[in-house]
PDB file of C-alpha atoms in Angstrom:
ATOM      1  CA  MET A  29      11.494  -6.794  34.004  1.00  0.00           C
ATOM      2  CA  GLU A  30       7.904  -6.181  35.145  1.00  0.00           C
ATOM      3  CA  ILE A  31       6.218  -6.613  31.768  1.00  0.00           C
ATOM      4  CA  ASN A  32       2.795  -6.867  33.390  1.00  0.00           C
ATOM      5  CA  THR A  33       3.410  -3.571  35.189  1.00  0.00           C
ATOM      6  CA  LEU A  34       4.248  -1.927  31.873  1.00  0.00           C
ATOM      7  CA  LYS A  35       1.172  -3.430  30.241  1.00  0.00           C
ATOM      8  CA  GLU A  36      -1.136  -2.292  33.041  1.00  0.00           C
ATOM      9  CA  LEU A  37       0.415   1.158  32.970  1.00  0.00           C
ATOM     10  CA  ALA A  38      -0.242   1.396  29.223  1.00  0.00           C
ATOM     11  CA  ARG A  39      -3.837   0.257  29.708  1.00  0.00           C
ATOM     12  CA  SER A  40      -4.382   2.785  32.506  1.00  0.00           C
ATOM     13  CA  ARG A  41      -3.209   5.524  30.126  1.00  0.00           C
ATOM     14  CA  GLY A  42      -5.834   4.571  27.550  1.00  0.00           C
ATOM     15  CA  PHE A  43      -3.851   2.343  25.192  1.00  0.00           C
ATOM     16  CA  GLN A  44      -5.983  -0.600  24.078  1.00  0.00           C
ATOM     17  CA  LEU A  45      -3.081  -2.353  22.349  1.00  0.00           C
ATOM     18  CA  PHE A  46       0.321  -3.193  23.803  1.00  0.00           C
ATOM     19  CA  GLY A  47       3.137  -5.419  22.619  1.00  0.00           C
ATOM     20  CA  ILE A  48       6.894  -5.871  22.706  1.00  0.00           C
ATOM     21  CA  ALA A  49       9.106  -7.233  19.936  1.00  0.00           C
ATOM     22  CA  PRO A  50      12.829  -7.478  19.179  1.00  0.00           C
ATOM     23  CA  ALA A  51      14.146  -4.505  17.215  1.00  0.00           C
ATOM     24  CA  VAL A  52      14.479  -6.475  13.994  1.00  0.00           C
ATOM     25  CA  ILE A  53      12.837  -5.931  10.621  1.00  0.00           C
ATOM     26  CA  PRO A  54      12.373  -9.346   8.954  1.00  0.00           C
ATOM     27  CA  GLU A  55      14.334  -9.859   5.738  1.00  0.00           C
ATOM     28  CA  LYS A  56      11.190 -10.250   3.602  1.00  0.00           C
ATOM     29  CA  ASP A  57       9.940  -6.863   4.807  1.00  0.00           C
ATOM     30  CA  LYS A  58      13.328  -5.305   4.069  1.00  0.00           C
ATOM     31  CA  GLU A  59      13.098  -6.634   0.519  1.00  0.00           C
ATOM     32  CA  ASN A  60       9.599  -5.177   0.109  1.00  0.00           C
ATOM     33  CA  ILE A  61      10.659  -1.781   1.478  1.00  0.00           C
ATOM     34  CA  ASN A  62      13.723  -1.658  -0.767  1.00  0.00           C
ATOM     35  CA  LEU A  63      11.640  -2.546  -3.824  1.00  0.00           C
ATOM     36  CA  TRP A  64       9.014   0.074  -2.906  1.00  0.00           C
ATOM     37  CA  ILE A  65      11.763   2.686  -2.666  1.00  0.00           C
ATOM     38  CA  GLU A  66      13.440   1.562  -5.901  1.00  0.00           C
ATOM     39  CA  GLU A  67      10.105   1.949  -7.713  1.00  0.00           C
ATOM     40  CA  LYS A  68       9.813   5.450  -6.163  1.00  0.00           C
ATOM     41  CA  ARG A  69       6.294   4.758  -4.948  1.00  0.00           C
ATOM     42  CA  TYR A  70       6.914   7.247  -2.143  1.00  0.00           C
ATOM     43  CA  GLY A  71       6.375  10.200  -4.513  1.00  0.00           C
ATOM     44  CA  SER A  72       7.765  13.435  -3.073  1.00  0.00           C
ATOM     45  CA  MET A  73       8.305  11.939   0.392  1.00  0.00           C
ATOM     46  CA  SER A  74      12.062  11.774  -0.108  1.00  0.00           C
ATOM     47  CA  TRP A  75      12.722  10.963   3.547  1.00  0.00           C
ATOM     48  CA  PHE A  76      11.778   7.333   2.823  1.00  0.00           C
ATOM     49  CA  GLU A  77      14.924   6.936   0.738  1.00  0.00           C
ATOM     50  CA  LYS A  78      17.056   9.283   2.815  1.00  0.00           C
ATOM     51  CA  ASN A  79      16.319   7.454   6.092  1.00  0.00           C
ATOM     52  CA  LYS A  80      16.204   3.936   4.661  1.00  0.00           C
ATOM     53  CA  HIS A  81      19.030   2.589   6.839  1.00  0.00           C
ATOM     54  CA  LEU A  82      17.377   3.847  10.007  1.00  0.00           C
ATOM     55  CA  ARG A  83      14.059   2.332   8.919  1.00  0.00           C
ATOM     56  CA  LEU A  84      15.622  -1.042   8.165  1.00  0.00           C
ATOM     57  CA  ASN A  85      18.374  -1.284  10.788  1.00  0.00           C
ATOM     58  CA  PHE A  86      17.692   1.376  13.495  1.00  0.00           C
ATOM     59  CA  GLU A  87      20.923   3.176  12.676  1.00  0.00           C
ATOM     60  CA  SER A  88      22.053   6.684  13.740  1.00  0.00           C
ATOM     61  CA  LEU A  89      19.860   6.863  16.858  1.00  0.00           C
ATOM     62  CA  GLY A  90      22.720   7.325  19.311  1.00  0.00           C
ATOM     63  CA  PHE A  91      22.218   3.937  20.957  1.00  0.00           C
ATOM     64  CA  GLU A  92      21.771   0.290  20.008  1.00  0.00           C
ATOM     65  CA  VAL A  93      18.080  -0.543  19.965  1.00  0.00           C
ATOM     66  CA  ALA A  94      17.358  -3.996  21.410  1.00  0.00           C
ATOM     67  CA  SER A  95      13.575  -4.016  21.759  1.00  0.00           C
ATOM     68  CA  VAL A  96      10.537  -2.047  20.684  1.00  0.00           C
ATOM     69  CA  ILE A  97       7.399  -1.389  22.723  1.00  0.00           C
ATOM     70  CA  VAL A  98       4.424  -0.748  20.443  1.00  0.00           C
ATOM     71  CA  LEU A  99       1.317   1.040  21.721  1.00  0.00           C
ATOM     72  CA  GLY A 100      -2.024   1.362  19.963  1.00  0.00           C
ATOM     73  CA  ILE A 101      -4.943   3.652  20.777  1.00  0.00           C
ATOM     74  CA  LEU A 102      -8.302   3.822  18.989  1.00  0.00           C
ATOM     75  CA  TYR A 103      -9.347   7.141  17.471  1.00  0.00           C
ATOM     76  CA  ARG A 104     -12.654   6.637  15.620  1.00  0.00           C
ATOM     77  CA  ASP A 105     -15.530   8.593  17.183  1.00  0.00           C
ATOM     78  CA  VAL A 106     -18.695   6.481  17.356  1.00  0.00           C
ATOM     79  CA  GLN A 107     -20.591   9.505  15.964  1.00  0.00           C
ATOM     80  CA  TYR A 108     -18.255  10.053  13.016  1.00  0.00           C
ATOM     81  CA  SER A 109     -20.285   8.118  10.436  1.00  0.00           C
ATOM     82  CA  ARG A 110     -23.465  10.001  11.294  1.00  0.00           C
ATOM     83  CA  ILE A 111     -21.701  13.376  11.272  1.00  0.00           C
ATOM     84  CA  LYS A 112     -19.987  12.578   7.967  1.00  0.00           C
ATOM     85  CA  GLN A 113     -23.363  11.973   6.310  1.00  0.00           C
ATOM     86  CA  THR A 114     -24.443  15.534   7.133  1.00  0.00           C
ATOM     87  CA  LEU A 115     -21.357  17.164   5.578  1.00  0.00           C
ATOM     88  CA  ASP A 116     -20.744  18.032   1.920  1.00  0.00           C
ATOM     89  CA  PHE A 117     -16.991  17.401   2.190  1.00  0.00           C
ATOM     90  CA  LYS A 118     -14.894  14.546   3.563  1.00  0.00           C
ATOM     91  CA  ILE A 119     -12.053  14.660   6.075  1.00  0.00           C
ATOM     92  CA  SER A 120     -10.355  11.596   7.506  1.00  0.00           C
ATOM     93  CA  SER A 121     -11.754  10.715  10.918  1.00  0.00           C
ATOM     94  CA  TYR A 122      -8.381  10.986  12.676  1.00  0.00           C
ATOM     95  CA  ALA A 123      -8.052  14.671  11.739  1.00  0.00           C
ATOM     96  CA  LEU A 124     -11.319  15.995  13.201  1.00  0.00           C
ATOM     97  CA  GLY A 125     -10.245  15.716  16.824  1.00  0.00           C
ATOM     98  CA  LYS A 126      -7.221  17.098  18.641  1.00  0.00           C
ATOM     99  CA  ASP A 127      -3.706  16.463  17.343  1.00  0.00           C
ATOM    100  CA  TYR A 128      -2.869  12.871  18.218  1.00  0.00           C
ATOM    101  CA  HIS A 129       0.876  13.530  18.331  1.00  0.00           C
ATOM    102  CA  THR A 130       0.478  15.704  21.424  1.00  0.00           C
ATOM    103  CA  ILE A 131      -2.132  13.494  23.087  1.00  0.00           C
ATOM    104  CA  ILE A 132      -0.156  10.261  22.672  1.00  0.00           C
ATOM    105  CA  LYS A 133       3.087  11.807  23.907  1.00  0.00           C
ATOM    106  CA  GLN A 134       1.300  13.060  27.032  1.00  0.00           C
ATOM    107  CA  LYS A 135      -0.278   9.666  27.643  1.00  0.00           C
ATOM    108  CA  SER A 136       3.067   7.897  27.229  1.00  0.00           C
ATOM    109  CA  LEU A 137       5.061  10.012  29.690  1.00  0.00           C
ATOM    110  CA  PRO A 138       4.457   7.740  32.729  1.00  0.00           C
ATOM    111  CA  ILE A 139       5.578   4.721  30.687  1.00  0.00           C
ATOM    112  CA  LEU A 140       8.835   6.411  29.708  1.00  0.00           C
ATOM    113  CA  GLN A 141       9.298   7.634  33.279  1.00  0.00           C
ATOM    114  CA  PHE A 142       8.863   4.085  34.606  1.00  0.00           C
ATOM    115  CA  LEU A 143      11.431   2.717  32.154  1.00  0.00           C
ATOM    116  CA  ARG A 144      13.976   5.440  32.905  1.00  0.00           C
ATOM    117  CA  GLU A 145      13.616   4.974  36.656  1.00  0.00           C
ATOM    118  CA  ARG A 146      13.918   1.199  36.340  1.00  0.00           C
ATOM    119  CA  PHE A 147      16.925   1.436  33.992  1.00  0.00           C
ATOM    120  CA  PRO A 148      18.592   4.816  34.729  1.00  0.00           C
ATOM    121  CA  GLU A 149      21.679   4.039  32.647  1.00  0.00           C
ATOM    122  CA  LYS A 150      19.796   2.886  29.566  1.00  0.00           C
ATOM    123  CA  LYS A 151      18.340   4.923  26.723  1.00  0.00           C
ATOM    124  CA  PHE A 152      14.762   5.026  25.445  1.00  0.00           C
ATOM    125  CA  ARG A 153      13.213   7.045  22.651  1.00  0.00           C
ATOM    126  CA  GLN A 154       9.603   7.426  21.610  1.00  0.00           C
ATOM    127  CA  GLY A 155       8.200   8.087  18.157  1.00  0.00           C
ATOM    128  CA  VAL A 156       4.697   9.208  17.203  1.00  0.00           C
ATOM    129  CA  ASP A 157       5.085   9.536  13.434  1.00  0.00           C
ATOM    130  CA  SER A 158       8.286  11.384  14.310  1.00  0.00           C
ATOM    131  CA  LEU A 159      10.842   8.645  13.684  1.00  0.00           C
ATOM    132  CA  PRO A 160      11.421   7.002  10.302  1.00  0.00           C
ATOM    133  CA  VAL A 161      10.796   3.493  11.611  1.00  0.00           C
ATOM    134  CA  ALA A 162       8.498   0.822  10.191  1.00  0.00           C
ATOM    135  CA  GLU A 163       5.744   1.194  12.807  1.00  0.00           C
ATOM    136  CA  LYS A 164       3.205  -1.139  11.202  1.00  0.00           C
ATOM    137  CA  ILE A 165       5.755  -3.910  10.723  1.00  0.00           C
ATOM    138  CA  LEU A 166       6.897  -3.527  14.325  1.00  0.00           C
ATOM    139  CA  GLY A 167       3.257  -3.526  15.427  1.00  0.00           C
ATOM    140  CA  ARG A 168       2.729  -6.800  13.572  1.00  0.00           C
ATOM    141  CA  GLU A 169       5.880  -8.297  15.082  1.00  0.00           C
ATOM    142  CA  ALA A 170       4.668  -7.216  18.537  1.00  0.00           C
ATOM    143  CA  GLY A 171       1.419  -9.120  17.973  1.00  0.00           C
ATOM    144  CA  LEU A 172      -0.906  -6.139  17.536  1.00  0.00           C
ATOM    145  CA  GLY A 173      -2.411  -7.466  14.314  1.00  0.00           C
ATOM    146  CA  TRP A 174      -1.641  -8.406  10.743  1.00  0.00           C
ATOM    147  CA  ILE A 175      -0.885  -6.052   7.848  1.00  0.00           C
ATOM    148  CA  GLY A 176      -3.879  -6.271   5.537  1.00  0.00           C
ATOM    149  CA  LYS A 177      -4.252  -5.912   1.799  1.00  0.00           C
ATOM    150  CA  ASN A 178      -4.839  -2.173   2.355  1.00  0.00           C
ATOM    151  CA  THR A 179      -1.365  -2.028   4.020  1.00  0.00           C
ATOM    152  CA  ASN A 180      -2.922  -1.068   7.367  1.00  0.00           C
ATOM    153  CA  LEU A 181      -2.350  -2.947  10.604  1.00  0.00           C
ATOM    154  CA  ILE A 182      -5.577  -4.773  11.523  1.00  0.00           C
ATOM    155  CA  HIS A 183      -6.493  -6.229  14.925  1.00  0.00           C
ATOM    156  CA  SER A 184      -9.146  -8.944  14.963  1.00  0.00           C
ATOM    157  CA  ASP A 185     -11.086  -7.293  17.837  1.00  0.00           C
ATOM    158  CA  ARG A 186     -10.149  -3.633  17.434  1.00  0.00           C
ATOM    159  CA  GLY A 187     -10.140  -3.168  13.656  1.00  0.00           C
ATOM    160  CA  SER A 188      -7.638  -0.711  12.178  1.00  0.00           C
ATOM    161  CA  PHE A 189      -8.745   2.751  13.271  1.00  0.00           C
ATOM    162  CA  PHE A 190      -5.958   3.154  15.818  1.00  0.00           C
ATOM    163  CA  PHE A 191      -2.822   5.254  16.150  1.00  0.00           C
ATOM    164  CA  LEU A 192       0.540   3.606  16.750  1.00  0.00           C
ATOM    165  CA  SER A 193       3.426   4.794  18.868  1.00  0.00           C
ATOM    166  CA  VAL A 194       6.760   3.045  19.359  1.00  0.00           C
ATOM    167  CA  ILE A 195       9.196   3.245  22.241  1.00  0.00           C
ATOM    168  CA  LEU A 196      12.697   2.154  21.243  1.00  0.00           C
ATOM    169  CA  SER A 197      14.551   0.488  24.102  1.00  0.00           C
ATOM    170  CA  GLU A 198      18.235  -0.136  24.704  1.00  0.00           C
ATOM    171  CA  VAL A 199      17.113  -2.824  27.166  1.00  0.00           C
ATOM    172  CA  GLU A 200      16.314  -6.229  25.737  1.00  0.00           C
ATOM    173  CA  LEU A 201      12.720  -6.845  26.788  1.00  0.00           C
ATOM    174  CA  GLU A 202      10.745 -10.065  26.635  1.00  0.00           C
ATOM    175  CA  LYS A 203       8.502 -10.514  23.580  1.00  0.00           C
ATOM    176  CA  THR A 204       4.885 -10.491  24.718  1.00  0.00           C
ATOM    177  CA  ASN A 205       2.502 -11.732  22.011  1.00  0.00           C
ATOM    178  CA  GLN A 206       2.267 -14.325  19.282  1.00  0.00           C
ATOM    179  CA  LEU A 207       1.957 -13.137  15.681  1.00  0.00           C
ATOM    180  CA  HIS A 208      -1.600 -12.616  14.386  1.00  0.00           C
ATOM    181  CA  PRO A 209      -2.501 -14.814  11.412  1.00  0.00           C
ATOM    182  CA  ASP A 210      -3.435 -12.948   8.226  1.00  0.00           C
ATOM    183  CA  ARG A 211      -7.242 -12.959   8.121  1.00  0.00           C
ATOM    184  CA  CYS A 212      -7.877 -11.050   4.908  1.00  0.00           C
ATOM    185  CA  GLY A 213      -8.545 -14.296   3.069  1.00  0.00           C
ATOM    186  CA  THR A 214      -9.943 -13.789  -0.430  1.00  0.00           C
ATOM    187  CA  CYS A 215     -11.455 -10.387   0.416  1.00  0.00           C
ATOM    188  CA  ARG A 216     -10.478  -7.529  -1.933  1.00  0.00           C
ATOM    189  CA  LYS A 217     -12.949  -4.852  -0.822  1.00  0.00           C
ATOM    190  CA  CYS A 218     -10.203  -2.319  -0.047  1.00  0.00           C
ATOM    191  CA  VAL A 219      -8.369  -2.853  -3.350  1.00  0.00           C
ATOM    192  CA  ASP A 220     -11.559  -2.667  -5.411  1.00  0.00           C
ATOM    193  CA  ALA A 221     -12.925   0.392  -3.561  1.00  0.00           C
ATOM    194  CA  CYS A 222      -9.869   2.648  -4.029  1.00  0.00           C
ATOM    195  CA  PRO A 223     -10.967   5.245  -6.638  1.00  0.00           C
ATOM    196  CA  THR A 224      -7.418   6.084  -7.728  1.00  0.00           C
ATOM    197  CA  GLY A 225      -6.112   2.531  -8.078  1.00  0.00           C
ATOM    198  CA  ALA A 226      -3.453   3.186  -5.441  1.00  0.00           C
ATOM    199  CA  LEU A 227      -3.781  -0.290  -3.946  1.00  0.00           C
ATOM    200  CA  GLU A 228      -2.590  -3.670  -5.044  1.00  0.00           C
ATOM    201  CA  GLU A 229      -2.887  -6.529  -2.576  1.00  0.00           C
ATOM    202  CA  TYR A 230      -0.498  -5.716   0.308  1.00  0.00           C
ATOM    203  CA  LYS A 231       1.076  -2.889  -1.671  1.00  0.00           C
ATOM    204  CA  ILE A 232       0.352   0.812  -2.072  1.00  0.00           C
ATOM    205  CA  ASP A 233       1.518   3.438  -4.544  1.00  0.00           C
ATOM    206  CA  ALA A 234       1.582   6.598  -2.438  1.00  0.00           C
ATOM    207  CA  ARG A 235       1.642   8.760  -5.563  1.00  0.00           C
ATOM    208  CA  LYS A 236      -1.962   7.717  -6.298  1.00  0.00           C
ATOM    209  CA  CYS A 237      -3.233   7.621  -2.717  1.00  0.00           C
ATOM    210  CA  ILE A 238      -5.849  10.266  -1.832  1.00  0.00           C
ATOM    211  CA  SER A 239      -4.207  10.852   1.553  1.00  0.00           C
ATOM    212  CA  TYR A 240      -0.901  11.553  -0.184  1.00  0.00           C
ATOM    213  CA  LEU A 241      -2.522  13.765  -2.820  1.00  0.00           C
ATOM    214  CA  THR A 242      -4.366  15.932  -0.289  1.00  0.00           C
ATOM    215  CA  ILE A 243      -1.589  16.140   2.325  1.00  0.00           C
ATOM    216  CA  GLU A 244       1.909  15.470   0.986  1.00  0.00           C
ATOM    217  CA  ASN A 245       1.432  16.634  -2.598  1.00  0.00           C
ATOM    218  CA  LYS A 246       2.453  20.298  -2.929  1.00  0.00           C
ATOM    219  CA  GLU A 247       1.337  20.911  -6.522  1.00  0.00           C
ATOM    220  CA  GLU A 248      -0.640  24.106  -6.984  1.00  0.00           C
ATOM    221  CA  GLU A 249      -3.486  22.527  -8.957  1.00  0.00           C
ATOM    222  CA  PHE A 250      -4.908  19.089  -9.662  1.00  0.00           C
ATOM    223  CA  SER A 251      -5.810  17.790 -13.082  1.00  0.00           C
ATOM    224  CA  LYS A 252      -9.511  17.402 -13.871  1.00  0.00           C
ATOM    225  CA  GLU A 253      -9.144  13.621 -13.639  1.00  0.00           C
ATOM    226  CA  THR A 254      -7.444  13.792 -10.240  1.00  0.00           C
ATOM    227  CA  LYS A 255     -10.134  16.122  -8.899  1.00  0.00           C
ATOM    228  CA  LYS A 256     -12.768  13.563  -9.823  1.00  0.00           C
ATOM    229  CA  ASP A 257     -10.780  10.681  -8.310  1.00  0.00           C
ATOM    230  CA  LEU A 258     -10.504  12.461  -4.952  1.00  0.00           C
ATOM    231  CA  SER A 259     -14.219  11.728  -4.476  1.00  0.00           C
ATOM    232  CA  GLY A 260     -14.826  14.766  -2.292  1.00  0.00           C
ATOM    233  CA  TRP A 261     -11.996  14.158   0.196  1.00  0.00           C
ATOM    234  CA  VAL A 262     -10.278  17.391   1.221  1.00  0.00           C
ATOM    235  CA  TYR A 263      -7.901  15.949   3.828  1.00  0.00           C
ATOM    236  CA  GLY A 264      -6.851  12.326   4.005  1.00  0.00           C
ATOM    237  CA  CYS A 265      -9.015   9.338   3.089  1.00  0.00           C
ATOM    238  CA  ASP A 266     -10.660   6.472   4.983  1.00  0.00           C
ATOM    239  CA  ILE A 267     -12.124   4.464   2.102  1.00  0.00           C
ATOM    240  CA  CYS A 268      -9.892   1.390   2.391  1.00  0.00           C
ATOM    241  CA  GLN A 269     -10.622   1.200   6.118  1.00  0.00           C
ATOM    242  CA  GLU A 270     -14.319   1.979   5.889  1.00  0.00           C
ATOM    243  CA  VAL A 271     -14.994  -0.921   3.514  1.00  0.00           C
ATOM    244  CA  CYS A 272     -12.916  -3.392   5.537  1.00  0.00           C
ATOM    245  CA  PRO A 273     -15.123  -6.061   7.173  1.00  0.00           C
ATOM    246  CA  TRP A 274     -12.965  -5.919  10.292  1.00  0.00           C
ATOM    247  CA  ASN A 275     -14.125  -2.316  10.821  1.00  0.00           C
ATOM    248  CA  ARG A 276     -17.870  -2.944  10.445  1.00  0.00           C
ATOM    249  CA  GLU A 277     -19.598  -0.817  13.047  1.00  0.00           C
ATOM    250  CA  LYS A 278     -22.001  -3.581  13.997  1.00  0.00           C
ATOM    251  CA  ARG A 279     -19.025  -5.444  15.475  1.00  0.00           C
ATOM    252  CA  GLY A 280     -19.507  -3.245  18.542  1.00  0.00           C
ATOM    253  CA  SER A 281     -17.985  -0.683  20.869  1.00  0.00           C
ATOM    254  CA  LYS A 282     -14.513  -2.257  20.869  1.00  0.00           C
ATOM    255  CA  LEU A 283     -13.882  -0.447  17.577  1.00  0.00           C
ATOM    256  CA  PHE A 284     -14.445   3.071  18.933  1.00  0.00           C
ATOM    257  CA  THR A 285     -12.372   5.441  21.012  1.00  0.00           C
ATOM    258  CA  GLU A 286     -13.064   6.368  24.605  1.00  0.00           C
ATOM    259  CA  GLU A 287     -10.638   9.283  24.379  1.00  0.00           C
ATOM    260  CA  LYS A 288     -12.686  12.499  24.266  1.00  0.00           C
ATOM    261  CA  ASP A 289      -9.803  14.430  22.715  1.00  0.00           C
ATOM    262  CA  PHE A 290     -10.278  12.315  19.572  1.00  0.00           C
ATOM    263  CA  TYR A 291     -14.004  13.076  19.278  1.00  0.00           C
ATOM    264  CA  VAL A 292     -15.094  15.232  16.325  1.00  0.00           C
ATOM    265  CA  LYS A 293     -14.729  18.863  17.410  1.00  0.00           C
ATOM    266  CA  SER A 294     -17.998  20.809  17.578  1.00  0.00           C
ATOM    267  CA  GLU A 295     -16.994  23.393  14.956  1.00  0.00           C
ATOM    268  CA  TRP A 296     -16.838  20.700  12.267  1.00  0.00           C
ATOM    269  CA  LYS A 297     -20.381  19.504  12.912  1.00  0.00           C
ATOM    270  CA  THR A 298     -21.937  22.659  11.432  1.00  0.00           C
ATOM    271  CA  MET A 299     -19.308  23.296   8.766  1.00  0.00           C
ATOM    272  CA  SER A 300     -19.950  23.306   5.005  1.00  0.00           C
ATOM    273  CA  ARG A 301     -17.775  23.410   1.920  1.00  0.00           C
ATOM    274  CA  GLU A 302     -18.900  26.976   1.204  1.00  0.00           C
ATOM    275  CA  LYS A 303     -17.980  28.091   4.712  1.00  0.00           C
ATOM    276  CA  LEU A 304     -14.587  26.479   4.341  1.00  0.00           C
ATOM    277  CA  LYS A 305     -13.971  28.223   1.021  1.00  0.00           C
ATOM    278  CA  LYS A 306     -14.649  31.611   2.631  1.00  0.00           C
ATOM    279  CA  LEU A 307     -12.180  31.151   5.473  1.00  0.00           C
ATOM    280  CA  THR A 308      -9.312  33.607   5.578  1.00  0.00           C
ATOM    281  CA  GLU A 309      -5.855  32.179   6.135  1.00  0.00           C
ATOM    282  CA  GLU A 310      -5.960  33.308   9.756  1.00  0.00           C
ATOM    283  CA  GLU A 311      -9.346  31.640  10.281  1.00  0.00           C
ATOM    284  CA  PHE A 312      -8.123  28.435   8.665  1.00  0.00           C
ATOM    285  CA  LEU A 313      -4.994  28.330  10.836  1.00  0.00           C
ATOM    286  CA  ASN A 314      -7.107  28.904  13.925  1.00  0.00           C
ATOM    287  CA  LEU A 315      -9.510  26.123  12.911  1.00  0.00           C
ATOM    288  CA  VAL A 316      -6.756  23.513  12.477  1.00  0.00           C
ATOM    289  CA  ARG A 317      -4.370  24.847  15.126  1.00  0.00           C
ATOM    290  CA  THR A 318      -4.810  21.953  17.572  1.00  0.00           C
ATOM    291  CA  SER A 319      -5.421  19.190  15.034  1.00  0.00           C
ATOM    292  CA  ALA A 320      -3.376  16.995  12.697  1.00  0.00           C
ATOM    293  CA  MET A 321      -4.654  19.164   9.826  1.00  0.00           C
ATOM    294  CA  GLN A 322      -2.115  21.834  10.661  1.00  0.00           C
ATOM    295  CA  ARG A 323       0.197  19.681   8.535  1.00  0.00           C
ATOM    296  CA  ILE A 324      -1.108  21.297   5.343  1.00  0.00           C
ATOM    297  CA  SER A 325      -0.980  24.918   4.280  1.00  0.00           C
ATOM    298  CA  TYR A 326      -3.903  27.239   3.594  1.00  0.00           C
ATOM    299  CA  LYS A 327      -2.981  27.132  -0.085  1.00  0.00           C
ATOM    300  CA  GLN A 328      -3.142  23.337  -0.169  1.00  0.00           C
ATOM    301  CA  PHE A 329      -6.470  23.347   1.635  1.00  0.00           C
ATOM    302  CA  LEU A 330      -8.045  25.733  -0.877  1.00  0.00           C
ATOM    303  CA  ARG A 331      -6.716  23.560  -3.695  1.00  0.00           C
ATOM    304  CA  ASN A 332      -8.239  20.466  -2.101  1.00  0.00           C
ATOM    305  CA  LEU A 333     -11.607  22.205  -1.707  1.00  0.00           C
ATOM    306  CA  LYS A 334     -11.762  22.707  -5.472  1.00  0.00           C
ATOM    307  CA  SER A 335     -11.780  18.939  -6.030  1.00  0.00           C
ATOM    308  CA  GLU A 336     -15.572  18.591  -6.090  1.00  0.00           C
TER     309      GLU A 336
END
C-alpha cells in the first residue's frame, strides 16, 4: 500500500495532520467511556449511550473495520483574536467561517477515490462528526497528538485548533506514527479557567460545558447563575483551548489555518449583540446558513443572547 502517496495526497488537499492506526479502542479508554456514560455526563446527548457499541467496537457499519485513517486540518484564523476583541459577544472560532463538514468532505474526496480505485472490492467510510466513533482517541492512536487535561487532542507543533476526520477502512493499513507523549505536565490552566467547573483533569462533564449549554441544551431559559457562568459566549466556547500554552499565538504561523473558507466571514466583523437581537428568524437562518451555527435554532440563539 502506497502510504506515502496517501500522505502526500492528504497534504496536497490541505490536511496538516495525517496518521493511520488499527481500528481498536484501547481497554483503558473503553473503561473511561463506559464510566462517563454510566455517570450520564453526556447530558441530553443520548446518542452516546445508544451508539456505545459502535463507538467502542465499530459495530453495525456493514463491514469489518481494520484500520482508521485520521486527518487533521487547522481552522483558527490568525485574525480571530483581534476581531474577537472588537465584539461584545463571543462565538467559538470554528463557527465563524464556512461549515467545516462540507469543506472537509470536499477536500477528502480524492483520498477516498484513490482508496476505492486501489481496492475496488473493499469498503471505506468517512466521518466528519457524522459517525459515533471516538475520533480523538483514534487521532491519538494514529500519532496526531495526546489528549490533554481539557480532553482535546493536542499536537506539539500545531496546537489543538484543528478539525478531525476519520476514514474507516476494511483494508488493514500500516500504522504510520509513534504515540505522542503526554506533555501537559503539571499545568492546570484549562481546568482552572473553566467558569462552569466542567473540567477535571482529563475528564469533562458535558452538562456543565458552555459549548454543550449553548448548542446541545434545548431548555427554553437559563437560570441566572448559568447566564453568568456563560461569560458572554453565545455559541460554543474556546476558553480551555485559548489558555493552553500549546496554543500560544507567539508560537507562530503553524497554529493558524491557510484555508480561506475557515476565515472569519466579513458579516461577523461589524456585528454587535444588539444587531443580533434584532435579527428576524429568516435573517438569522440566512446568516448561519453556510456555517456550523446552523446546528442551533433561532429560539436557542435568542436564549443564548440573553446570557449577558
